[in-house]
Coordinates of C-alpha atoms in Angstrom, one line a residue:
M1 CA 0.0 0.0 0.0
P2 CA 1.4 3.4 -0.8
K3 CA 1.7 6.0 1.8
R4 CA 0.9 8.8 -0.8
V5 CA -1.7 8.5 -3.7
V6 CA -1.7 11.6 -6.1
F7 CA -3.8 12.3 -9.3
T8 CA -3.0 14.7 -12.0
P9 CA -5.9 16.7 -13.3
D10 CA -5.8 15.1 -16.9
A11 CA -5.8 11.5 -15.3
L12 CA -9.0 12.4 -13.7
D13 CA -10.6 13.6 -17.0
E14 CA -10.2 9.8 -18.2
P15 CA -13.0 7.3 -17.4
F16 CA -10.5 4.7 -16.4
G17 CA -8.7 7.2 -14.0
Q18 CA -12.1 7.7 -12.5
Q19 CA -12.3 3.9 -11.8
I20 CA -8.7 4.0 -10.3
L21 CA -9.8 6.6 -8.0
E22 CA -12.9 4.4 -7.0
R23 CA -10.4 1.5 -6.2
V24 CA -8.0 3.6 -4.3
T25 CA -10.7 5.2 -2.0
A26 CA -12.1 1.8 -1.5
H27 CA -8.9 0.8 0.2
D28 CA -9.1 3.8 2.5
L29 CA -6.2 5.5 1.1
E30 CA -6.0 9.4 1.0
V31 CA -5.9 11.1 -2.4
E32 CA -4.3 14.2 -3.3
I33 CA -5.4 16.0 -6.5
L34 CA -2.5 17.9 -7.9
K35 CA -2.9 21.5 -9.2
S36 CA -1.2 20.6 -12.4
N37 CA 0.0 17.7 -14.4
R38 CA 3.5 17.8 -13.2
L39 CA 4.4 15.5 -10.2
T40 CA 5.9 17.4 -7.1
G41 CA 7.1 16.5 -3.7
L42 CA 9.1 13.6 -4.6
R43 CA 12.6 14.9 -3.9
G44 CA 14.2 14.3 -0.6
D45 CA 17.2 15.5 1.2
D46 CA 19.3 12.9 -0.6
A47 CA 19.1 10.0 -3.1
R48 CA 18.0 7.4 -0.4
D49 CA 15.3 9.8 0.9
T50 CA 14.1 10.5 -2.5
Y51 CA 14.1 6.8 -3.2
R52 CA 12.0 6.3 -0.1
R53 CA 9.5 9.2 -0.9
A54 CA 9.1 8.0 -4.6
K55 CA 8.8 4.2 -3.9
S56 CA 6.0 4.9 -1.6
T57 CA 3.9 7.1 -3.7
L58 CA 1.4 5.9 -6.4
A59 CA 0.8 8.5 -9.1
V60 CA -2.0 8.3 -11.4
V61 CA -1.1 10.1 -14.6
K62 CA -2.1 10.4 -18.3
A63 CA 0.6 8.7 -20.4
P64 CA 2.2 11.1 -22.8
P65 CA 1.8 10.9 -26.6
S66 CA 5.3 9.1 -26.8
A67 CA 3.7 6.0 -25.1
L68 CA 1.8 5.4 -28.3
R69 CA 4.9 4.8 -30.2
L70 CA 5.6 1.4 -29.1
Q71 CA 9.2 0.1 -28.8
P72 CA 10.4 -3.6 -29.8
T73 CA 11.4 -5.7 -26.9
P74 CA 13.1 -8.8 -28.1
P75 CA 13.4 -11.5 -26.9
S76 CA 10.6 -11.2 -24.6
A77 CA 7.9 -10.1 -27.0
D78 CA 7.3 -8.1 -30.3
W79 CA 6.4 -4.9 -28.7
Q80 CA 6.5 -3.3 -25.2
M81 CA 3.2 -1.6 -24.2
N82 CA 3.4 0.0 -20.6
L83 CA 0.4 0.3 -18.3
A84 CA 2.7 1.8 -15.7
E85 CA 6.1 2.9 -15.2
G86 CA 8.0 2.3 -11.8
C87 CA 7.7 -0.7 -9.5
P88 CA 6.7 -1.2 -5.8
A89 CA 9.3 -3.7 -5.1
H90 CA 12.7 -3.4 -3.6
C91 CA 15.0 -5.6 -5.7
Q92 CA 18.4 -4.5 -5.2
Y93 CA 19.5 -5.7 -8.8
C94 CA 16.5 -3.5 -10.3
Y95 CA 16.6 -3.4 -14.1
L96 CA 14.7 -0.1 -14.1
A97 CA 17.6 1.7 -12.2
G98 CA 19.1 4.0 -14.9
S99 CA 16.6 3.1 -17.4
L100 CA 13.6 5.3 -16.1
S101 CA 14.5 8.9 -15.6
G102 CA 13.8 10.6 -12.2
P103 CA 12.8 9.6 -8.9
P104 CA 11.4 5.8 -8.8
V105 CA 7.6 6.9 -8.4
V106 CA 5.1 4.3 -9.5
K107 CA 3.2 6.0 -12.3
V108 CA 0.0 4.5 -13.5
F109 CA -1.6 5.4 -16.8
A110 CA -5.3 6.5 -16.7
N111 CA -5.6 6.5 -20.5
L112 CA -5.1 2.7 -20.6
P113 CA -8.0 2.0 -23.0
T114 CA -6.4 4.3 -25.6
L115 CA -3.1 2.7 -25.3
L116 CA -4.6 -0.8 -25.8
Q117 CA -6.5 0.4 -28.8
N118 CA -3.2 1.6 -30.1
T119 CA -1.8 -1.8 -30.1
A120 CA -3.9 -2.9 -33.3
A121 CA -1.6 -0.7 -35.4
Y122 CA 1.2 -2.8 -34.4
E123 CA -0.3 -6.3 -35.2
Q124 CA 1.5 -7.9 -38.2
P125 CA -1.0 -9.6 -40.5
G126 CA -0.7 -13.5 -40.9
R127 CA 1.1 -14.0 -37.3
L128 CA 0.4 -13.5 -33.7
T129 CA 1.9 -10.4 -32.4
S130 CA 2.9 -10.4 -28.7
F131 CA 2.7 -7.4 -26.2
E132 CA 4.6 -7.3 -23.1
V133 CA 3.3 -5.2 -20.2
S134 CA 5.9 -5.7 -17.7
C135 CA 8.9 -4.0 -18.8
Y136 CA 8.6 -1.1 -16.5
T137 CA 6.5 -2.3 -13.5
D138 CA 5.2 -5.4 -11.6
V139 CA 1.8 -5.4 -12.8
L140 CA 0.5 -7.4 -10.0
G141 CA 2.0 -5.5 -7.3
I142 CA -0.5 -2.6 -8.1
E143 CA -3.3 -4.4 -9.5
H144 CA -5.5 -4.3 -6.3
L145 CA -5.3 -0.5 -6.8
T146 CA -5.5 -0.1 -10.6
G147 CA -7.3 -3.0 -12.2
S148 CA -5.1 -2.3 -15.0
L149 CA -4.0 -5.9 -15.7
A150 CA -7.5 -7.2 -15.8
E151 CA -8.5 -4.4 -18.3
C152 CA -5.6 -5.7 -20.5
I153 CA -6.4 -9.3 -20.2
R154 CA -10.0 -8.8 -21.1
Y155 CA -9.0 -6.6 -24.1
F156 CA -6.6 -9.2 -25.5
G157 CA -9.1 -12.0 -24.9
E158 CA -11.0 -10.4 -27.7
Q159 CA -7.9 -9.8 -30.1
E160 CA -7.6 -12.7 -32.6
G161 CA -4.1 -11.5 -33.7
A162 CA -2.6 -10.2 -30.5
R163 CA -1.3 -11.9 -27.4
L164 CA -0.5 -10.4 -24.0
R165 CA 2.4 -11.3 -21.8
F166 CA 3.2 -10.2 -18.0
V167 CA 5.4 -11.3 -15.4
S168 CA 5.3 -10.8 -11.7
K169 CA 7.1 -11.4 -8.3
Y170 CA 3.7 -11.3 -6.4
N171 CA 1.0 -13.8 -5.8
H172 CA -2.3 -12.0 -5.5
V173 CA -3.9 -13.8 -8.7
D174 CA -7.4 -14.4 -7.3
S175 CA -9.0 -11.5 -9.3
L176 CA -7.5 -12.9 -12.3
L177 CA -8.7 -16.5 -12.4
A178 CA -12.2 -16.1 -13.8
L179 CA -11.3 -13.3 -16.5
P180 CA -12.3 -14.4 -20.2
H181 CA -8.6 -14.4 -21.3
Q182 CA -9.4 -17.1 -24.1
G183 CA -5.7 -18.4 -23.7
H184 CA -4.4 -15.1 -25.1
T185 CA -2.5 -14.1 -22.0
R186 CA 0.6 -15.8 -20.9
A187 CA 0.9 -15.2 -17.1
R188 CA 4.6 -15.6 -16.0
V189 CA 6.1 -15.6 -12.7
S190 CA 9.7 -14.5 -11.8
L191 CA 11.6 -16.9 -9.7
N192 CA 15.1 -17.4 -8.2
A193 CA 17.1 -19.4 -6.0
E194 CA 16.0 -18.9 -2.3
P195 CA 19.2 -17.0 -1.2
V196 CA 19.0 -14.5 -4.0
A197 CA 15.3 -14.1 -3.3
R198 CA 15.7 -13.7 0.7
K199 CA 18.7 -11.4 0.2
L200 CA 18.0 -9.4 -2.9
E201 CA 14.3 -9.3 -3.5
A202 CA 12.6 -7.2 -0.6
G203 CA 9.1 -6.3 -0.8
T204 CA 8.0 -9.2 -2.9
A205 CA 6.1 -12.4 -2.2
S206 CA 8.1 -15.4 -1.1
I207 CA 9.3 -18.0 -3.7
E208 CA 6.6 -20.5 -2.1
A209 CA 3.9 -17.8 -2.6
R210 CA 4.9 -17.3 -6.1
L211 CA 4.9 -21.0 -7.0
Q212 CA 1.4 -21.5 -5.6
A213 CA 0.3 -18.4 -7.7
L214 CA 1.9 -20.1 -10.7
R215 CA -0.1 -23.2 -10.0
Q216 CA -3.4 -21.2 -9.4
L217 CA -2.8 -19.6 -12.7
A218 CA -2.1 -22.8 -14.5
L219 CA -4.7 -25.1 -13.1
P220 CA -7.6 -25.9 -15.4
V221 CA -10.9 -23.6 -14.6
A222 CA -12.8 -27.0 -13.8
Q223 CA -10.2 -27.4 -10.9
G224 CA -10.6 -23.7 -9.6
G225 CA -7.6 -22.5 -11.5
G226 CA -7.3 -19.8 -14.2
G227 CA -6.5 -22.0 -17.0
Y228 CA -3.9 -19.7 -18.4
P229 CA -0.8 -20.6 -20.5
V230 CA 2.0 -19.9 -17.9
G231 CA 5.6 -19.3 -17.8
V232 CA 8.7 -19.4 -15.5
V233 CA 11.2 -16.4 -15.8
L234 CA 14.3 -17.4 -14.0
A235 CA 16.0 -14.1 -13.4
P236 CA 18.5 -12.8 -12.6
I237 CA 20.6 -16.0 -12.7
M238 CA 23.7 -15.6 -10.3
P239 CA 26.5 -18.0 -9.9
I240 CA 26.1 -18.0 -6.0
P241 CA 28.0 -20.3 -3.8
G242 CA 26.3 -23.7 -4.5
W243 CA 24.4 -22.3 -7.4
Q244 CA 23.8 -25.7 -9.2
Q245 CA 22.2 -27.4 -6.0
E246 CA 20.2 -24.1 -5.1
Y247 CA 18.6 -23.9 -8.7
R248 CA 18.1 -27.7 -8.8
T249 CA 16.0 -27.3 -5.9
L250 CA 14.0 -24.5 -7.2
L251 CA 13.5 -26.4 -10.4
D252 CA 12.3 -29.4 -8.4
R253 CA 9.8 -27.0 -6.6
V254 CA 8.5 -25.8 -9.9
Q255 CA 8.0 -29.3 -10.9
A256 CA 6.2 -30.2 -7.7
A257 CA 3.8 -27.0 -8.2
L258 CA 3.1 -28.0 -11.7
D259 CA 2.3 -31.7 -11.3
F260 CA -0.3 -31.6 -14.2
P261 CA -0.4 -31.1 -17.8
C262 CA -0.3 -27.3 -18.8
D263 CA 1.1 -24.9 -21.4
L264 CA 4.4 -24.0 -19.9
T265 CA 7.5 -21.9 -21.1
V266 CA 10.7 -20.8 -19.5
E267 CA 13.0 -17.8 -20.0
F268 CA 16.5 -17.8 -18.5
I269 CA 18.0 -14.4 -17.9
S270 CA 21.6 -13.9 -16.4
H271 CA 22.4 -10.9 -14.1
R272 CA 24.0 -8.0 -15.8
F273 CA 24.3 -4.5 -15.1
T274 CA 25.3 -1.0 -16.8
P275 CA 27.7 1.7 -15.5
G276 CA 24.6 3.9 -15.0
S277 CA 22.4 1.2 -13.3
K278 CA 25.2 0.5 -10.8
D279 CA 25.6 4.2 -9.8
V280 CA 22.0 4.3 -9.2
L281 CA 21.7 1.0 -7.3
L282 CA 24.6 1.9 -5.2
Q283 CA 22.8 5.1 -4.1
W284 CA 19.6 3.3 -3.4
Y285 CA 21.0 0.4 -1.6
P286 CA 24.6 1.6 -0.3
N287 CA 24.9 -1.8 1.9
T288 CA 24.0 -4.2 -0.8
S289 CA 25.6 -7.6 -1.0
L290 CA 25.0 -7.7 -4.8
D291 CA 28.1 -8.4 -6.9
L292 CA 28.8 -5.5 -9.2
D293 CA 32.5 -6.0 -9.8
E294 CA 33.3 -5.0 -13.4
A295 CA 36.7 -6.8 -13.1
A296 CA 34.9 -10.2 -13.0
R297 CA 32.6 -9.5 -16.0
A298 CA 33.0 -9.3 -19.5
V299 CA 31.5 -6.1 -21.6
K300 CA 28.8 -6.6 -24.0
R301 CA 28.0 -3.6 -26.4
N302 CA 24.7 -2.9 -28.2
K303 CA 24.4 -1.5 -31.8
F304 CA 24.0 2.0 -30.2
G305 CA 27.4 1.8 -28.3
G306 CA 26.1 1.2 -25.0
L307 CA 27.6 -1.5 -22.7
K308 CA 26.5 -4.1 -20.1
Y309 CA 28.6 -6.1 -17.8
V310 CA 27.9 -9.8 -18.2
Y311 CA 29.5 -12.9 -17.0
P312 CA 32.5 -14.3 -19.0
P313 CA 31.9 -16.5 -21.8
D314 CA 33.0 -19.7 -20.3
E315 CA 30.8 -19.0 -17.2
M316 CA 27.9 -18.2 -19.3
R317 CA 28.3 -21.3 -21.4
A318 CA 28.6 -23.5 -18.3
M319 CA 25.4 -21.9 -16.8
K320 CA 23.3 -22.3 -20.0
Q321 CA 24.3 -25.8 -20.5
F322 CA 23.3 -26.5 -16.7
F323 CA 20.0 -24.9 -17.0
Y324 CA 18.8 -26.3 -20.3
A325 CA 19.8 -29.8 -19.2
E326 CA 17.9 -29.5 -15.8
W327 CA 15.0 -28.0 -17.3
Q328 CA 14.7 -30.5 -20.3
Q329 CA 15.0 -33.2 -17.8
R330 CA 12.0 -32.0 -15.9
F331 CA 9.9 -30.5 -18.5
P332 CA 10.6 -32.0 -21.8
Q333 CA 7.4 -30.6 -23.4
A334 CA 7.8 -26.9 -22.2
P335 CA 9.8 -24.8 -24.6
I336 CA 12.9 -22.8 -23.4
L337 CA 12.1 -19.5 -25.2
Y338 CA 15.8 -17.9 -24.9
W339 CA 18.8 -17.6 -22.8
T340 CA 20.3 -14.1 -22.4

């Protein structure tokens, strides 16, 4: 629950913004209507204070026109469509650090129906087109306040040529189970080895709670589940002490949770960071135990000249072989979508 909820005037001009206002007030949260469409009051005395203020603020705003110009987001999906920006969790390796500008406030978009209708322009005739809504937020972490994910699931349930993808570290899936998704939404859960989750993923659901949520989403409707196509996003993979056994244990738990036939995929994402994200993360979490030693990493450059620090090639190769073998042994029918 946020400590502060603010609405911009133009957000309240949107019918969906009014729906969010009703949900927020139903949770007995005080609402502040800003005098202008500019967010204020987020800066603190230092980076940590700004972080605390922003992370505990939910801002309902109208997405700018630039949000209608969708960006490709391989290998996760064809296109990135954001229903919000900013995340309520406190993961010390946060991928948003350095990629979103300004204080890490959670900004929810009140003009979501317009953003959804805009996706039709990006559908590619003759093939299914996928849209990822979890690039810049944890959609389940704010769903009880916004209803935005349910809105997306219902919309994509009616689309023939488009598919929705989301991923979460939370477990509050009850409100999603009866939605008419028509199998057009793949509901994925982000998982990690217990030591990583305990030390680095504050403010999220436990691994066990996430596994039970995954089970509920995947169970057939006749058995009280959601009947969704589901996925595991194993991220960020880290070669912590005893990593093979820790991740074997995790995969055993996934297998135990999904002890019935279901439509399952997996995505493997190794830990990486940029110079910019390292600077931000060390301001947010100055006492982190996260390994950010550039000397132990290889440099990976993108086509625009930006760089990321990734694990060295030999280490990456060994980890990839391990995870592919362990996954295929347990889930021979469940495709591995990619390793990165």
